Each structure stands twice: as structure tokens, then as C-alpha cells.
Short mmCIF file of N, CA and C in Angstrom, two decimals:
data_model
loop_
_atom_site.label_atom_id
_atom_site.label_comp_id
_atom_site.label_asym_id
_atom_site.label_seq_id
_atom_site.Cartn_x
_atom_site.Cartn_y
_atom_site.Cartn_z
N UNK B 100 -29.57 26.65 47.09
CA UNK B 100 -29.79 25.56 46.19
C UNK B 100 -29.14 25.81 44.84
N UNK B 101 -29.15 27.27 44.28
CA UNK B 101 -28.55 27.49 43.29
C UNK B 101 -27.00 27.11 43.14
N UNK B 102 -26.77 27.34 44.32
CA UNK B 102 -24.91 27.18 44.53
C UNK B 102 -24.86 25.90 44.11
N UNK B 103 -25.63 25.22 44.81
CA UNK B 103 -25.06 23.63 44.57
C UNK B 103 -25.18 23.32 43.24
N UNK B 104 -26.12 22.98 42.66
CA UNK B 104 -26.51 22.83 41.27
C UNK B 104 -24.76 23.46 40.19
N UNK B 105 -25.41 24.79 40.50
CA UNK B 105 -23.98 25.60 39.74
C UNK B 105 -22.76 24.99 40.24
N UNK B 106 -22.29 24.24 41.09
CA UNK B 106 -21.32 23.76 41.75
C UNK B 106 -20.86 22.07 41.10
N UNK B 107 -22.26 21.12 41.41
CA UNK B 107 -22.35 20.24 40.44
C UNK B 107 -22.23 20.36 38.97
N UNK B 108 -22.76 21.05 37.97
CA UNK B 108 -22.57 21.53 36.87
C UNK B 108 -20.93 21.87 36.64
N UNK B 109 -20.65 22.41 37.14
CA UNK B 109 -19.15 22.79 36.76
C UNK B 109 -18.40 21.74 37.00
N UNK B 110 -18.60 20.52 38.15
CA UNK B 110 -18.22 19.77 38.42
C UNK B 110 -17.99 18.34 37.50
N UNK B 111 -19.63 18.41 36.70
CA UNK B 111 -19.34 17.83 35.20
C UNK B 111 -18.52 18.01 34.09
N UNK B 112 -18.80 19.55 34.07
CA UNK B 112 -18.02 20.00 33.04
C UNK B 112 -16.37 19.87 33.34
N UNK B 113 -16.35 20.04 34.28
CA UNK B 113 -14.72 19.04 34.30
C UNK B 113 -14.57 18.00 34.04
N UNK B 114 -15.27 17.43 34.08
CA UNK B 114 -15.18 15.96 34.44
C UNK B 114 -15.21 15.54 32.83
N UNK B 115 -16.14 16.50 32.24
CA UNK B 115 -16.18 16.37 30.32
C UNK B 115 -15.12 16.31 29.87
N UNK B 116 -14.60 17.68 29.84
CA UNK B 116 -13.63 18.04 29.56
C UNK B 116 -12.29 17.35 29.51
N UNK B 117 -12.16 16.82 31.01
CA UNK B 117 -11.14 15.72 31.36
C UNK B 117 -10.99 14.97 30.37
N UNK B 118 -12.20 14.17 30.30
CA UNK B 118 -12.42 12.55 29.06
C UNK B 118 -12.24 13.53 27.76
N UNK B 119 -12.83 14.06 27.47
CA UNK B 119 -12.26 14.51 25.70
C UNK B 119 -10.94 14.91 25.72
N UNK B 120 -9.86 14.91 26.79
CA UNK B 120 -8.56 15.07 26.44
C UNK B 120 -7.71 14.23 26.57
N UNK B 121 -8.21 13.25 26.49
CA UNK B 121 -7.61 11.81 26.81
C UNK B 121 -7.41 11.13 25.69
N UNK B 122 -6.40 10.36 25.36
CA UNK B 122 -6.43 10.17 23.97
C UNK B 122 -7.52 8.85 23.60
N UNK B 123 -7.51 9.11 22.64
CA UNK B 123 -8.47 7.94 22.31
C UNK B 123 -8.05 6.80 21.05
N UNK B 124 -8.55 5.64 21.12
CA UNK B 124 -8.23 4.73 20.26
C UNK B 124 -8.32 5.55 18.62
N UNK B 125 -7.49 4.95 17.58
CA UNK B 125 -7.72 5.72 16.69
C UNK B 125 -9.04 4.77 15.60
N UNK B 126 -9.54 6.03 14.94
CA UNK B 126 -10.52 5.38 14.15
C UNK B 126 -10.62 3.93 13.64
N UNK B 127 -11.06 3.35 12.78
CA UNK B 127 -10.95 2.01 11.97
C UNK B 127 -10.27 2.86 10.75
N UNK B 128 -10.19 4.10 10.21
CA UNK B 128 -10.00 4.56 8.89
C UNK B 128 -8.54 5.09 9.23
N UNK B 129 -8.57 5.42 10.17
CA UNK B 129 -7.23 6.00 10.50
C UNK B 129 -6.08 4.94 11.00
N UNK B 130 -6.48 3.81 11.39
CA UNK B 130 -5.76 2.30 11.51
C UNK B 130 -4.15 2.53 10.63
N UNK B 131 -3.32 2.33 11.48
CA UNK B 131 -2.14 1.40 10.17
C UNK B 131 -2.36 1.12 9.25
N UNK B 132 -2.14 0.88 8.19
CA UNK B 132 -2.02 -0.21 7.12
C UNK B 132 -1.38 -1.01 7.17
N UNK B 133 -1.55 -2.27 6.70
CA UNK B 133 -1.01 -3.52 6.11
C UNK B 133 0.25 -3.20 5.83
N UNK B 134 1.40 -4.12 5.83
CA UNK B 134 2.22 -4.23 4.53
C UNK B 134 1.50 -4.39 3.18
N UNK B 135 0.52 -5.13 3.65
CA UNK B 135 -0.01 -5.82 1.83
C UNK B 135 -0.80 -4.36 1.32
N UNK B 136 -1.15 -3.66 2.46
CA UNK B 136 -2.29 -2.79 1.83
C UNK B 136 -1.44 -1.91 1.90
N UNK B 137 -0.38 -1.50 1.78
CA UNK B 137 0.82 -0.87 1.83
C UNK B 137 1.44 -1.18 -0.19
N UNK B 138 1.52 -2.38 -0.28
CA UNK B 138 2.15 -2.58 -1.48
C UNK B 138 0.89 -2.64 -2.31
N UNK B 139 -0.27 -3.36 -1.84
CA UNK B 139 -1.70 -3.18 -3.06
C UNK B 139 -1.52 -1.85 -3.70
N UNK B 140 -1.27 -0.21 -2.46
CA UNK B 140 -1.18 0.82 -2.81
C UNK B 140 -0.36 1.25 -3.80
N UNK B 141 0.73 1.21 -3.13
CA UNK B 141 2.12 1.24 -4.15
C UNK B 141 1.66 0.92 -5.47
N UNK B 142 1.58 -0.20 -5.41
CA UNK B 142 1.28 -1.43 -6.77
C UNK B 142 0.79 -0.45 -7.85
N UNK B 143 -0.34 0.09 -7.20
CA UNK B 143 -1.63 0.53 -7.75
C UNK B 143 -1.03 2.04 -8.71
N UNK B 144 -0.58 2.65 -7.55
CA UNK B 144 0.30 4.12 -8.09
C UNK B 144 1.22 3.92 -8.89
N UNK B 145 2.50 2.88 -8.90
CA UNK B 145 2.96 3.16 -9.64
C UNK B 145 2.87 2.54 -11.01
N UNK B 146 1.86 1.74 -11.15
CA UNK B 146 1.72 0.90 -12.35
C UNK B 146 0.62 2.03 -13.44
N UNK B 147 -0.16 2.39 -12.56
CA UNK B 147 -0.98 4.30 -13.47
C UNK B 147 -0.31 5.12 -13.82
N UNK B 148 0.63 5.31 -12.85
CA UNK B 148 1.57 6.37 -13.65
C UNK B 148 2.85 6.50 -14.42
N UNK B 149 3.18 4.89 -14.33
CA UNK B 149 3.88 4.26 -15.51
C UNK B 149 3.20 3.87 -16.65
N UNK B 150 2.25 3.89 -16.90
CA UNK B 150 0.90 4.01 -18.20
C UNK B 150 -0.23 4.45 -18.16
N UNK B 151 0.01 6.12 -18.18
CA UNK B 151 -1.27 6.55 -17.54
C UNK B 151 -2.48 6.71 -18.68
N UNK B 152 -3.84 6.51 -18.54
CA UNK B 152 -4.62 6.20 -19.06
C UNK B 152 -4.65 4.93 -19.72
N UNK B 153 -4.07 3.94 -19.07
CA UNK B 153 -3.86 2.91 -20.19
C UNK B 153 -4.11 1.74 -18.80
N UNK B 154 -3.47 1.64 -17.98
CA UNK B 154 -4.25 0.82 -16.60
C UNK B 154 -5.50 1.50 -16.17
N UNK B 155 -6.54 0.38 -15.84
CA UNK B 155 -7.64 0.94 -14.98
C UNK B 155 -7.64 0.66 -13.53
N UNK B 156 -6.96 -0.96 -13.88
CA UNK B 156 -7.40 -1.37 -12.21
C UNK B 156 -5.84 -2.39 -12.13
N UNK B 157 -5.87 -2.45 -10.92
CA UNK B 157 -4.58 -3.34 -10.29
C UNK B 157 -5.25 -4.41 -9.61
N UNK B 158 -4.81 -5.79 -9.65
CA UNK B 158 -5.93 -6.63 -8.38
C UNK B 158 -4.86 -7.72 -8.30
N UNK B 159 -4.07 -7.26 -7.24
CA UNK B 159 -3.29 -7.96 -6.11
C UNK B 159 -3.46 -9.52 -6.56
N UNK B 160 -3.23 -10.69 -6.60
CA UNK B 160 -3.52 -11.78 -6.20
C UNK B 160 -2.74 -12.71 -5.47
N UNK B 161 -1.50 -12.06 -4.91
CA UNK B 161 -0.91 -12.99 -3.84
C UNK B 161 0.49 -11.88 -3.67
N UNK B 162 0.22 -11.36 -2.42
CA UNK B 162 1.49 -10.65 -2.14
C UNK B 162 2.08 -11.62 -0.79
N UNK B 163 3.64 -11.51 -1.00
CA UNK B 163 4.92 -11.77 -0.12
C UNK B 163 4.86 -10.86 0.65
N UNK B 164 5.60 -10.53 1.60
CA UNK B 164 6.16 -9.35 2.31
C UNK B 164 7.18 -10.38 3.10
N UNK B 165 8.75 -10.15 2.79
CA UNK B 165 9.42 -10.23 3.34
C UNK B 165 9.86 -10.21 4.67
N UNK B 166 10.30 -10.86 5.54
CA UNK B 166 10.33 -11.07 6.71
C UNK B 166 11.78 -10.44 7.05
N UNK B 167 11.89 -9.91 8.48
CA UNK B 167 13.75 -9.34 8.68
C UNK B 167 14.63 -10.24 8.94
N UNK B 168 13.90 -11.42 8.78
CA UNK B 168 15.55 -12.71 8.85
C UNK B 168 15.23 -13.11 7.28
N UNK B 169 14.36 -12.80 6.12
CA UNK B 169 14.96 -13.23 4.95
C UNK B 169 15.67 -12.16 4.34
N UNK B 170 15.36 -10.83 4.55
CA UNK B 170 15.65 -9.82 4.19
C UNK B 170 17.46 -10.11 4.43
N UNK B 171 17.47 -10.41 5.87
CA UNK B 171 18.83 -11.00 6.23
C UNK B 171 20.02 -11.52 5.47
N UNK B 172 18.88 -12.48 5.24
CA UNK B 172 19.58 -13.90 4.51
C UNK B 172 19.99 -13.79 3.21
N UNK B 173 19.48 -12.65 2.60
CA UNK B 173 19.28 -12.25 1.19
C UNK B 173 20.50 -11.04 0.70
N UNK B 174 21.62 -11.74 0.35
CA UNK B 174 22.90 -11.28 -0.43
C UNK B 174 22.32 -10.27 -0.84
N UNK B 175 21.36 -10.09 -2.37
CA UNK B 175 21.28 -8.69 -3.15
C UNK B 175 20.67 -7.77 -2.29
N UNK B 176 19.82 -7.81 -1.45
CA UNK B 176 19.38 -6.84 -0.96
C UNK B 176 19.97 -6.04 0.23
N UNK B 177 21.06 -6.82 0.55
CA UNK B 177 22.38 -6.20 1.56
C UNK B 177 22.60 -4.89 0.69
N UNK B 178 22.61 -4.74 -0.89
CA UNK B 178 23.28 -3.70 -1.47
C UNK B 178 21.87 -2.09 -1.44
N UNK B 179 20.77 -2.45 -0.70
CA UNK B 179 19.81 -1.29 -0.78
C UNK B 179 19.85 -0.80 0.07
N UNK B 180 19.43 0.50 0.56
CA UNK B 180 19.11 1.18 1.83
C UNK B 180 18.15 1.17 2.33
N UNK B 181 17.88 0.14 3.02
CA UNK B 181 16.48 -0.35 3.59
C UNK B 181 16.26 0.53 4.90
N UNK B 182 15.00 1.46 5.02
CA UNK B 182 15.09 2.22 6.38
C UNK B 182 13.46 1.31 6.75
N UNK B 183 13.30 1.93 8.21
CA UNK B 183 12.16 1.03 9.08
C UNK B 183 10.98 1.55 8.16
N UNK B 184 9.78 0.71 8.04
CA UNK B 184 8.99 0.69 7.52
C UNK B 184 9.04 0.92 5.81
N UNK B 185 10.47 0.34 5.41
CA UNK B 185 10.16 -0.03 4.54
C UNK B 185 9.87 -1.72 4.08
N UNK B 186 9.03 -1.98 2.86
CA UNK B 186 8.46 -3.20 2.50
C UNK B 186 8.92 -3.70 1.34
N UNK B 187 9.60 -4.87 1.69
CA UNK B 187 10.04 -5.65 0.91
C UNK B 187 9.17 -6.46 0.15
N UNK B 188 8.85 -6.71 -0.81
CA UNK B 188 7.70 -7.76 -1.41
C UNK B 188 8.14 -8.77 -2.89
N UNK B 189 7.00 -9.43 -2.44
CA UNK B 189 7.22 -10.10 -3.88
C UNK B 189 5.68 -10.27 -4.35
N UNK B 190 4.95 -9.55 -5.71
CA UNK B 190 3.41 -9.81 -5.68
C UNK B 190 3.18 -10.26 -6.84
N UNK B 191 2.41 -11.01 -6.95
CA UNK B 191 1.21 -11.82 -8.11
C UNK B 191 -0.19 -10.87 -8.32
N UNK B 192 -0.31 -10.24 -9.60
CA UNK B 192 -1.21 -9.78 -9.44
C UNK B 192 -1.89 -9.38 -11.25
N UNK B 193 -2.98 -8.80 -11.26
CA UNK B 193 -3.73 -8.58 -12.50
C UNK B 193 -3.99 -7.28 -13.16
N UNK B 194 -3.93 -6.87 -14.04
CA UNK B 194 -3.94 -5.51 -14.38
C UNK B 194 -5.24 -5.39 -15.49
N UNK B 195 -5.71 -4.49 -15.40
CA UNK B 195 -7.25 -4.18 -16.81
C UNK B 195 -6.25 -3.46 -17.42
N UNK B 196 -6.27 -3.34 -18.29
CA UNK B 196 -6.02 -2.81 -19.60
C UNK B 196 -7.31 -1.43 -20.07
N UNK B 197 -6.83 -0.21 -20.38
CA UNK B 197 -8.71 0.61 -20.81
C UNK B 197 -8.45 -0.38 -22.35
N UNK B 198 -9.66 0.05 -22.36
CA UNK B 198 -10.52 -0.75 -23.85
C UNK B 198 -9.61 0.23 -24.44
N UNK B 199 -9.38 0.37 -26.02
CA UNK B 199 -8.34 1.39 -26.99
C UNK B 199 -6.84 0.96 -27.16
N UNK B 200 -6.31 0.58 -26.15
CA UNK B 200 -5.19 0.12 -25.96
C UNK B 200 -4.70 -1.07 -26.93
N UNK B 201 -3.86 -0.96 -28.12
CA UNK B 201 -3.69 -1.98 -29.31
C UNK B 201 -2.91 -2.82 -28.41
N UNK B 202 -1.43 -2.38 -28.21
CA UNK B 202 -0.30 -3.22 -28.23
C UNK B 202 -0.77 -4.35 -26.26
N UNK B 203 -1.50 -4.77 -26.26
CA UNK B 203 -1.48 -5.57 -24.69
C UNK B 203 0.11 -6.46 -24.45
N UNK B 204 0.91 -6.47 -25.51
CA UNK B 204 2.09 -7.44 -25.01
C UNK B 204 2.77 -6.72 -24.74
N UNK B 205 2.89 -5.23 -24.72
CA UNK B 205 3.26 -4.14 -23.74
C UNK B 205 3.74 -4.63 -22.17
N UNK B 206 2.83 -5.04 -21.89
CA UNK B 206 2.00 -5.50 -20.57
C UNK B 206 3.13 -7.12 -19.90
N UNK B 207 3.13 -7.60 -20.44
CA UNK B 207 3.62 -9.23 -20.54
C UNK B 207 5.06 -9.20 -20.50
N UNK B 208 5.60 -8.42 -20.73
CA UNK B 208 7.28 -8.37 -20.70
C UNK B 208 7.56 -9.19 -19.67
N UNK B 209 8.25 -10.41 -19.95
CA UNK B 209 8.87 -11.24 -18.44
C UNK B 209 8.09 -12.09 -17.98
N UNK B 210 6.52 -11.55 -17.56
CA UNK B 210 5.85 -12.33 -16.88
C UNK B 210 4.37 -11.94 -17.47
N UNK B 211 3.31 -12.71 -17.33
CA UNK B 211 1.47 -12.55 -17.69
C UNK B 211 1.38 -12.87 -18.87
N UNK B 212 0.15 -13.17 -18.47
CA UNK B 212 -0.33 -13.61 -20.16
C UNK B 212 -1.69 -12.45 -20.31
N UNK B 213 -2.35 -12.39 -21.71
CA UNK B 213 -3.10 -11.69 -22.31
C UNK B 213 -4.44 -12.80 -21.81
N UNK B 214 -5.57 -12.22 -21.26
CA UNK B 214 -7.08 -12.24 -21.55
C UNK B 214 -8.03 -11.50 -21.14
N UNK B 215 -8.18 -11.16 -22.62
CA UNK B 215 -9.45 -10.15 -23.06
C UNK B 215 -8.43 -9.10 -22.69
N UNK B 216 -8.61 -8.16 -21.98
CA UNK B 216 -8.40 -6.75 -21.51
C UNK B 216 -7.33 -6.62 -20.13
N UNK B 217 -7.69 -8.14 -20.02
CA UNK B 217 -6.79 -8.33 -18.62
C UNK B 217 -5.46 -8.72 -18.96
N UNK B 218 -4.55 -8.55 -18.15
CA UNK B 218 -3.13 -8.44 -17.88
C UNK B 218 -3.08 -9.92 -16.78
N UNK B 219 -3.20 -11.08 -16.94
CA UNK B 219 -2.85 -12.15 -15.62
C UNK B 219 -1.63 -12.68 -15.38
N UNK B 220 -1.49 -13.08 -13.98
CA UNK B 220 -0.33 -13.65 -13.64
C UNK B 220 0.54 -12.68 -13.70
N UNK B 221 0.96 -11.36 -13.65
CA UNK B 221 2.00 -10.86 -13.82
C UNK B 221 2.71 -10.66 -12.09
N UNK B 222 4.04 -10.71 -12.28
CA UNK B 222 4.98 -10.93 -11.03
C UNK B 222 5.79 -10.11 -11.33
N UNK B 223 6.52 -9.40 -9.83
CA UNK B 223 7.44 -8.62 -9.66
C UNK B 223 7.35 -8.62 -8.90
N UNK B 224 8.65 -8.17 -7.96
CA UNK B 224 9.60 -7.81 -6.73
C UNK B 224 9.64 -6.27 -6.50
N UNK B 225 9.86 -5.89 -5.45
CA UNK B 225 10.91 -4.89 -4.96
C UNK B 225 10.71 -3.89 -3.51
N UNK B 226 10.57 -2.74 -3.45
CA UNK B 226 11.02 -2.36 -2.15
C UNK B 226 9.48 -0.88 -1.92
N UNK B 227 8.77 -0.97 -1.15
CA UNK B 227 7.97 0.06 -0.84
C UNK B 227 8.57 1.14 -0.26
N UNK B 228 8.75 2.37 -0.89
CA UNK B 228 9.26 3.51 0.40
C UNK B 228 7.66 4.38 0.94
N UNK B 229 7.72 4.67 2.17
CA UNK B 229 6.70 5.44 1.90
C UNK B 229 7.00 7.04 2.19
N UNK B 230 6.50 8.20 0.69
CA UNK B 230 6.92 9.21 1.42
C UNK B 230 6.34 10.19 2.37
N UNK B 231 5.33 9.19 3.55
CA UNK B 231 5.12 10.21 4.53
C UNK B 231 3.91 11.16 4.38
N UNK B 232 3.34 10.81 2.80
CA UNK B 232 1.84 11.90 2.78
C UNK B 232 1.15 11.42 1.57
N UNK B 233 0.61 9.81 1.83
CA UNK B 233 -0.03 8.96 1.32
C UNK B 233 0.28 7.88 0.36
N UNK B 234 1.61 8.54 -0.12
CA UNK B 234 1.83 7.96 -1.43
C UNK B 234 2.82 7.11 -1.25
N UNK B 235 3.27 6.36 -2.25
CA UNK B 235 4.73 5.78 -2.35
C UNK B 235 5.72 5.39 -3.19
N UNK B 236 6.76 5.21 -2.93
CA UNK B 236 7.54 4.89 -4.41
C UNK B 236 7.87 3.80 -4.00
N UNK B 237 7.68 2.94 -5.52
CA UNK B 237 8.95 1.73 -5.34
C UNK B 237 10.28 1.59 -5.77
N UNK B 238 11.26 1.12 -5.45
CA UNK B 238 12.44 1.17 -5.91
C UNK B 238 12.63 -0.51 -6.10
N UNK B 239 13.89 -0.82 -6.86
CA UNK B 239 14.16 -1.71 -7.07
C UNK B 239 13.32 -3.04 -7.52
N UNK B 240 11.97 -2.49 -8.66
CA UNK B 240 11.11 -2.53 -9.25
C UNK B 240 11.29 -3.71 -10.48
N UNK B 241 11.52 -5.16 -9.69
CA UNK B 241 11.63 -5.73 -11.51
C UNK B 241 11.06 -7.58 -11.14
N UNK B 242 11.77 -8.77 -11.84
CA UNK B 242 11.80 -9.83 -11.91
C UNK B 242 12.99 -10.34 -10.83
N UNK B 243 13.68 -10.17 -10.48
CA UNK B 243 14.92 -10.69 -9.81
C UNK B 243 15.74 -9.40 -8.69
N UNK B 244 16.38 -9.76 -7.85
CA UNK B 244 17.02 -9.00 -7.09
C UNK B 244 18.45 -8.92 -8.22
#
């Protein structure tokens, strides 16, 4: 009787073993990202560390992401080195200001207007790279191609 048991038992334990080496769906946290949650990111990084201590918050309010037949269609951007997974965009979005900060028309160059602390309406273009270990750069970073 022992045999069997010990026989069945091992017989599970294969059978465990099997299924935990199988791949499995990946988390909800470990998911892809967005393009958008791709450029929210971006957005976010490089606008802090183009004024650091001086942005608090970034808040998206209408991102583009370019499609590969406008990208196409689109003369200036023939002149970039666009590799796969990179993101083309165009975003609308809001910036806080920290409290201390005198000059806010800093902020407004080109595009947004001033209220209170906030930065609104501000717009820009350009290109997401990602380098591969969370972060990203943007290139070609402005008002116009």
C-alpha cells in the first residue's frame, strides 16, 4: 500500500512541477504599456528634469499617437530615425508649478496659459525613445516638426 501512495505522490509532483513550468499569462503590472502611458511617462520625466524642483505634477489631457500611414505621409519626419516601438505624439497637457516658483511665464513659451500654480493648455510634439530600463527620452521635442 505504501508503494502505491509513494507512487501516486510522485505522480503529482510531476504533474506540479509540469504546470509551474509552463509559461504563464503575464501579470496586470507587468502588462505592456500604452503608447499614451508610454508618452504620459516620458512627458512626466522629461519635463522634471528639465526643471527640477520646479514641476510637481504632469496631467496629460489629450494625447495623439501617430499612426504608420501618417508617420508616412509626414515629409519632416522622413528626416528622423524612427526604430520599432518608437512613439510619435502630439499631447495637450497641464503642469503644477511648486509653490516658490516667481517667473510662471517660464512655463508658457509658445503655448499655455497661467492659473494659479497651474501651467494649462500647454502643447507639444515629438518622438518617445525608450531606453530599455524604464525610462525614456524624447527627441525632437517642440511646437512643429
Amino acid at each position: 500500500m505504501k508503494k502505491v501512495l509513494f507512487a501516486l505522490m510522485a505522480l503529482v509532483l510531476v504533474f506540479a512541477l509540469a504546470a509551474c513550468g509552463q509559461d504563464a499569462a503575464p501579470a496586470e503590472d507587468e502588462a505592456a504599456a500604452t503608447p499614451e502611458e508610454v508618452v504620459t511617462q516620458a512627458l512626466d520625466q522629461y519635463l522634471k528634469a528639465a526643471f527640477p524642483d520646479m514641476v510637481e505634477e504632469v496631467a496629460p489631457t489629450e494625447i495623439k499617437v501617430y499612426t504608420a500611414d501618417e508617420i508616412a505621409a509626414n515629409e519632416a519626419l522622413q528626416t528622423y530615425e524612427l526604430n520599432e516601438g518608437d512613439v510619435v505624439f502630439e499631447a495637450t497637457y497641464d503642469m503644477k508649478i511648486a509653490e516658490g516658483v516667481e517667473d510662471l511665464n517660464q512655463f508658457t513659451a509658445a503655448t499655455g496659459e497661467i492659473d494659479g500654480q497651474w501651467i494649462r493648455n500647454k502643447s507639444n510634439l515629438g518622438i518617445v525613445k525608450d531606453n530599455g530600463d524604464g525610462t525614456y527620452t524624447i527627441d525632437a521635442f517642440g511646437t512643429g516638426w
